[in-house]
Amino acid sequence: MLLRLRVPLSTLEKDSILKLCKELGYSTRFVAEALLELEGPSRPEHRSRLEDHAVVLEVMAAAAELSARPPGGPDTVVAIGDARFGGEFVSIVSGPCAVEDGERLLEIARAVRDAGGTLLRGGAFKPRTSPYSFRGLGREALELLARAREETGLAVVTEVLDPRDVEEVGAVADAFQIGSRSMGNAALLSEVGRTKTPVLLKRGMAATVREFLLAAEYVLSAGNPNVVLCERGVRSFDSVTRNLLDVGAIAHMRSATHLPIIADPSHAAGRSDLVAPLARAGIAAGACGILVEVHPAPHEARSDGAQAISPRELHALADEVRALADLTGRRLAEPAQPALTSGRSDS
Ligand code: PEP
Ligand code: MN
């Protein structure tokens, strides 16, 4: 491992970095004034320890963290109900932004299943920017999601906002969503990491790829290997779209990590007419799934109506995703027969 150091170093600073290296089990050698070579059994957690030292500018050739893809290593495939993410599989995750009422949720869930979706997503606890906006139905929505799963056989994913809710949400959800606003919530990440329930982790709206992968590392290092990353757009200077879908990051992460990554064109676009082209771009860049908000009457939606596509549009988009998956040597994980999938998945 190599450390690039801020120079000039005072004697105190030099002693301090050498002491830390020794404590971590390395022998050291200066190869230049600002370059310190470390020899010894390198461990993934050492990178962050060293990066935290005041004189370290950069840590190079560090041992891989848990999310890193070893050279030539395979994809991790995460299964959630009939959905499969990674490897040869592409899956469609869809549903309303927020669960609003039982009948409407069922109508949407059936449309998701009929289009070829395998995972129903609906918010029970909504992390709204304004505390005065609709923040979800909470517990009641969890019950409605469970009922929709029973009716359709679709597994469900819903957001958990608070570490204290992990047990209650986990009793219903087949997967936890960690939203963009919570990506940096270390307590929440550790708490879902202590379960084995898959985690759909969204990129923070101003998070670097490294920060995103380190958020995943919180979950992995707590013992939960079932992480699906989700690129949902980052803040940009332009307001033609709500966020900027970072397809470059998707392509980059295909080699940087073995974890599956999906694209959320809905929160990236913020407008329904751009959802399909951004979804296609995400899959073409290597995403192994899409997360799309759908609503039969977007003008009645209590959140994110402007970006909701119709069930008919979802159907057409699913056909395109199927074709693109095929073109890239993969396939869409299709819903199994309802009789085979009713009840909660145990993945
Ligand atoms: C959502 O998924 O409805 C949501 C609020 O998304 P994000 O966390 O990406 O803003
Ligand atoms: Mn939304």
XYZ file of C-alpha atoms and ligand atoms in Angstrom:
358
model
C 0.000 0.000 0.000
C 1.196 3.537 -0.693
C 0.339 6.710 1.207
C 0.597 10.124 -0.408
C 1.340 12.572 2.387
C 0.937 16.288 2.824
C 4.433 17.805 2.988
C 6.406 19.258 4.621
C 5.805 17.092 7.678
C 6.701 18.221 11.170
C 8.568 15.673 13.297
C 5.441 15.242 15.375
C 3.319 14.503 12.299
C 5.885 12.118 10.873
C 6.134 10.194 14.151
C 2.385 10.067 14.417
C 1.761 8.546 10.954
C 4.610 6.061 11.410
C 3.150 5.068 14.779
C -0.291 4.452 13.277
C 1.216 2.323 10.481
C 3.107 0.285 13.055
C -0.019 -0.193 15.162
C -1.810 -1.544 12.097
C 1.007 -4.038 11.551
C 2.946 -2.467 8.679
C 6.606 -1.874 8.157
C 7.240 1.438 6.413
C 9.685 2.981 3.958
C 9.729 6.490 2.498
C 10.117 6.150 -1.305
C 9.932 9.951 -1.712
C 9.379 12.809 0.685
C 5.626 12.587 0.173
C 5.294 8.859 -0.546
C 5.265 6.283 2.213
C 5.252 2.594 1.272
C 3.592 0.184 3.685
C 4.351 -3.511 3.771
C 2.362 -6.088 5.655
C -0.986 -7.866 5.538
C -3.315 -5.168 4.296
C -6.921 -5.222 5.538
C -9.951 -3.472 4.012
C -10.673 -1.413 7.135
C -7.148 0.049 7.172
C -7.855 2.315 4.228
C -10.377 4.382 6.166
C -8.206 4.420 9.304
C -5.296 5.805 7.300
C -7.444 8.249 5.315
C -8.565 9.766 8.599
C -5.019 10.755 9.534
C -4.384 14.494 9.164
C -1.334 14.178 6.897
C -2.668 11.498 4.525
C -3.859 12.893 1.205
C -4.454 9.597 -0.542
C -4.240 5.862 0.096
C -3.234 3.867 -2.969
C -3.387 0.144 -3.722
C -5.242 -0.564 -0.491
C -6.846 -3.926 0.202
C -10.265 -4.170 -1.351
C -13.323 -3.296 0.702
C -16.203 -5.766 0.875
C -18.118 -4.053 -1.938
C -15.132 -4.133 -4.326
C -15.110 -6.524 -7.249
C -11.983 -8.656 -7.223
C -10.318 -8.750 -10.663
C -12.483 -10.953 -12.878
C -14.787 -11.758 -9.941
C -18.432 -12.675 -10.524
C -21.523 -10.547 -9.918
C -23.374 -10.972 -6.672
C -26.943 -11.948 -7.478
C -29.525 -10.690 -4.999
C -32.909 -12.437 -4.944
C -36.028 -10.728 -3.604
C -39.105 -12.881 -4.186
C -39.141 -13.585 -7.936
C -36.886 -10.607 -8.644
C -33.226 -11.281 -9.393
C -30.589 -8.579 -9.622
C -27.151 -9.185 -11.110
C -25.514 -11.876 -13.225
C -27.771 -12.813 -16.113
C -30.822 -11.188 -14.511
C -32.575 -7.876 -14.972
C -35.676 -7.054 -12.907
C -38.356 -4.398 -12.871
C -39.289 -2.774 -9.566
C -42.361 -0.599 -9.703
C -45.249 0.853 -7.767
C -46.618 4.135 -6.504
C -44.388 6.685 -4.831
C -46.524 6.372 -1.705
C -49.116 3.804 -0.694
C -52.332 5.823 -0.621
C -55.190 3.368 -0.366
C -55.774 -0.368 -0.566
C -57.805 -0.554 -3.779
C -55.472 1.757 -5.645
C -52.431 -0.189 -4.449
C -53.964 -3.462 -5.627
C -54.794 -1.960 -8.999
C -51.181 -0.785 -9.347
C -49.718 -4.056 -8.075
C -51.668 -6.049 -10.656
C -50.505 -3.676 -13.377
C -46.890 -4.102 -12.243
C -47.186 -7.875 -12.299
C -48.986 -7.915 -15.657
C -46.298 -5.723 -17.191
C -43.552 -8.134 -16.083
C -42.462 -6.468 -12.857
C -41.319 -8.759 -10.041
C -41.061 -6.388 -7.093
C -43.730 -4.002 -5.812
C -42.418 -0.774 -4.354
C -44.527 1.623 -2.341
C -43.666 4.121 0.355
C -45.218 3.750 3.808
C -42.831 6.153 5.562
C -41.952 8.965 3.157
C -38.882 11.146 3.633
C -40.355 14.338 2.232
C -38.269 17.460 1.815
C -40.920 19.496 3.616
C -42.329 18.244 6.918
C -45.702 19.652 5.802
C -45.936 17.380 2.731
C -47.693 13.997 2.797
C -45.355 11.679 4.690
C -47.063 8.368 4.049
C -49.634 6.270 5.850
C -47.042 4.514 8.007
C -48.193 1.261 9.625
C -51.463 1.194 7.746
C -49.501 1.216 4.480
C -47.408 -1.743 5.654
C -50.608 -3.753 6.076
C -51.797 -2.731 2.630
C -48.467 -3.809 1.125
C -48.738 -7.199 2.821
C -52.238 -7.600 1.387
C -51.059 -6.637 -2.110
C -48.321 -9.274 -1.853
C -50.857 -11.898 -0.901
C -53.090 -10.958 -3.840
C -50.419 -10.711 -6.507
C -47.494 -12.853 -5.354
C -45.176 -9.865 -5.765
C -42.544 -9.349 -3.101
C -42.543 -5.848 -1.599
C -39.897 -3.244 -0.928
C -40.563 -0.176 1.175
C -38.486 2.539 2.736
C -37.349 2.499 6.349
C -36.417 5.895 7.729
C -35.599 5.274 11.341
C -33.431 2.585 12.988
C -36.229 2.140 15.553
C -38.605 1.053 12.754
C -36.350 -1.619 11.256
C -38.005 -4.465 13.144
C -41.558 -3.379 12.346
C -40.890 -2.639 8.664
C -38.785 -5.808 8.381
C -41.694 -7.896 9.658
C -43.539 -7.034 6.430
C -40.992 -5.988 3.814
C -39.116 -8.457 1.614
C -36.520 -5.705 1.174
C -35.727 -2.403 2.861
C -35.347 0.721 0.781
C -32.835 3.213 2.141
C -33.644 6.474 0.428
C -31.345 9.105 -0.956
C -31.780 11.336 2.100
C -30.795 8.462 4.403
C -27.751 7.153 2.519
C -25.426 8.743 5.049
C -27.352 7.612 8.116
C -24.746 5.285 9.646
C -27.034 4.101 12.465
C -29.761 3.107 10.007
C -27.311 1.377 7.649
C -25.823 -0.630 10.518
C -29.268 -1.584 11.777
C -30.463 -2.977 8.416
C -27.018 -4.565 8.113
C -27.742 -6.632 11.210
C -30.667 -8.287 9.412
C -30.497 -10.606 6.411
C -33.324 -8.774 4.626
C -32.101 -7.382 1.280
C -31.418 -3.668 1.151
C -32.137 -1.443 -1.829
C -29.726 1.395 -1.202
C -30.218 4.655 -3.085
C -27.373 6.992 -3.852
C -27.408 10.240 -1.923
C -28.275 13.142 -4.197
C -24.841 14.694 -3.712
C -22.840 11.594 -2.854
C -19.714 10.564 -4.696
C -19.459 7.007 -5.945
C -16.981 6.271 -3.152
C -19.358 7.621 -0.501
C -22.133 5.511 -2.046
C -20.013 2.355 -1.930
C -18.941 3.094 1.641
C -22.609 3.372 2.620
C -23.043 -0.126 1.159
C -19.969 -1.147 3.147
C -21.818 -0.260 6.381
C -24.497 -2.819 5.507
C -22.052 -5.472 4.267
C -19.683 -5.119 7.220
C -22.578 -5.516 9.661
C -23.198 -8.951 8.131
C -25.847 -8.439 5.460
C -24.535 -9.347 1.973
C -27.829 -8.618 0.166
C -27.368 -5.094 -1.141
C -28.801 -3.703 -4.376
C -27.447 -0.268 -5.278
C -29.724 2.275 -6.940
C -28.585 5.255 -8.993
C -31.383 7.842 -8.792
C -29.722 10.922 -10.162
C -27.485 13.514 -8.593
C -27.981 17.238 -8.134
C -26.991 19.250 -11.168
C -26.978 22.889 -12.213
C -29.779 22.372 -14.721
C -33.459 22.204 -13.887
C -34.781 20.536 -17.056
C -34.675 17.305 -15.098
C -35.159 16.910 -11.350
C -31.727 15.272 -11.023
C -29.054 14.091 -13.429
C -29.060 10.320 -13.983
C -25.396 9.410 -13.661
C -25.109 6.658 -16.283
C -21.323 7.012 -16.161
C -21.444 5.971 -12.515
C -23.583 2.951 -13.423
C -21.061 1.866 -16.054
C -18.170 2.501 -13.655
C -19.762 0.555 -10.827
C -20.196 -2.516 -13.020
C -16.457 -3.028 -12.699
C -15.825 -1.311 -9.339
C -18.249 -3.494 -7.389
C -19.712 -6.984 -7.550
C -22.996 -5.647 -6.133
C -25.958 -5.246 -8.476
C -26.883 -1.725 -9.491
C -30.271 -0.585 -10.775
C -31.419 2.716 -12.265
C -34.271 4.874 -10.974
C -35.254 7.034 -13.938
C -38.329 8.412 -12.126
C -36.525 10.434 -9.463
C -33.797 11.321 -11.951
C -36.215 12.709 -14.532
C -38.925 14.141 -12.306
C -41.200 14.069 -15.371
C -42.984 11.130 -16.873
C -42.036 11.788 -20.512
C -38.345 11.158 -19.801
C -38.724 8.040 -17.680
C -38.564 5.540 -20.561
C -35.500 7.006 -22.317
C -33.598 7.258 -19.008
C -34.601 3.708 -18.092
C -33.269 2.486 -21.443
C -30.039 4.438 -20.906
C -29.613 2.895 -17.463
C -30.050 -0.669 -18.728
C -27.776 0.012 -21.699
C -25.089 1.302 -19.302
C -25.210 -1.961 -17.352
C -27.953 -1.536 -14.755
C -29.548 -4.852 -13.861
C -32.932 -3.381 -13.193
C -35.093 -0.297 -13.066
C -37.161 1.266 -10.320
C -40.096 3.102 -11.839
C -43.005 4.952 -10.259
C -46.350 4.139 -11.820
C -49.832 5.513 -11.169
C -53.100 5.136 -13.087
C -54.191 8.694 -12.155
C -51.041 10.768 -11.562
C -53.131 13.898 -10.930
C -54.512 12.167 -7.831
C -51.107 11.046 -6.497
C -50.147 12.697 -3.213
C -46.444 12.651 -4.051
C -44.339 12.581 -7.223
C -47.340 12.586 -9.591
C -45.415 14.456 -12.291
C -42.990 11.593 -12.758
C -45.463 8.694 -12.590
C -45.965 6.761 -15.815
C -49.212 4.974 -16.619
C -49.638 1.193 -16.414
C -49.782 1.125 -20.226
C -46.483 2.987 -20.460
C -44.969 0.597 -17.917
C -46.011 -2.317 -20.118
C -44.341 -0.782 -23.160
C -41.217 0.036 -21.129
C -41.012 -3.513 -19.788
C -40.997 -4.813 -23.378
C -38.105 -2.492 -24.162
C -36.212 -3.567 -21.048
C -36.762 -7.199 -22.026
C -35.333 -6.498 -25.480
C -32.359 -4.547 -24.099
C -31.610 -7.268 -21.562
C -31.600 -9.749 -24.413
C -29.258 -7.567 -26.458
C -26.781 -7.457 -23.589
C -26.823 -11.212 -22.971
C -29.184 -11.074 -20.005
C -32.835 -11.769 -19.376
C -35.743 -10.255 -17.549
C -36.630 -12.145 -14.362
C -40.331 -12.752 -14.972
C -43.039 -13.232 -12.344
C -43.605 -16.880 -11.501
C -47.144 -18.282 -11.572
C -49.102 -16.726 -8.673
C -49.766 -20.186 -7.232
C -46.037 -20.735 -6.793
C -45.234 -17.403 -5.227
C -48.063 -16.453 -2.910
C -46.970 -15.646 0.608
C -43.851 -13.948 1.778
C -40.580 -14.801 0.081
C -38.001 -16.136 2.472
C -35.039 -14.688 0.600
C -38.715 7.496 -3.409
O -38.160 6.457 -3.776
O -39.931 7.709 -3.478
C -37.819 8.593 -2.962
C -38.204 9.494 -2.083
O -36.655 8.528 -3.595
P -35.246 9.206 -3.257
O -34.868 8.701 -1.907
O -34.369 8.668 -4.356
O -35.436 10.693 -3.332
Mn -41.100 9.109 -5.153
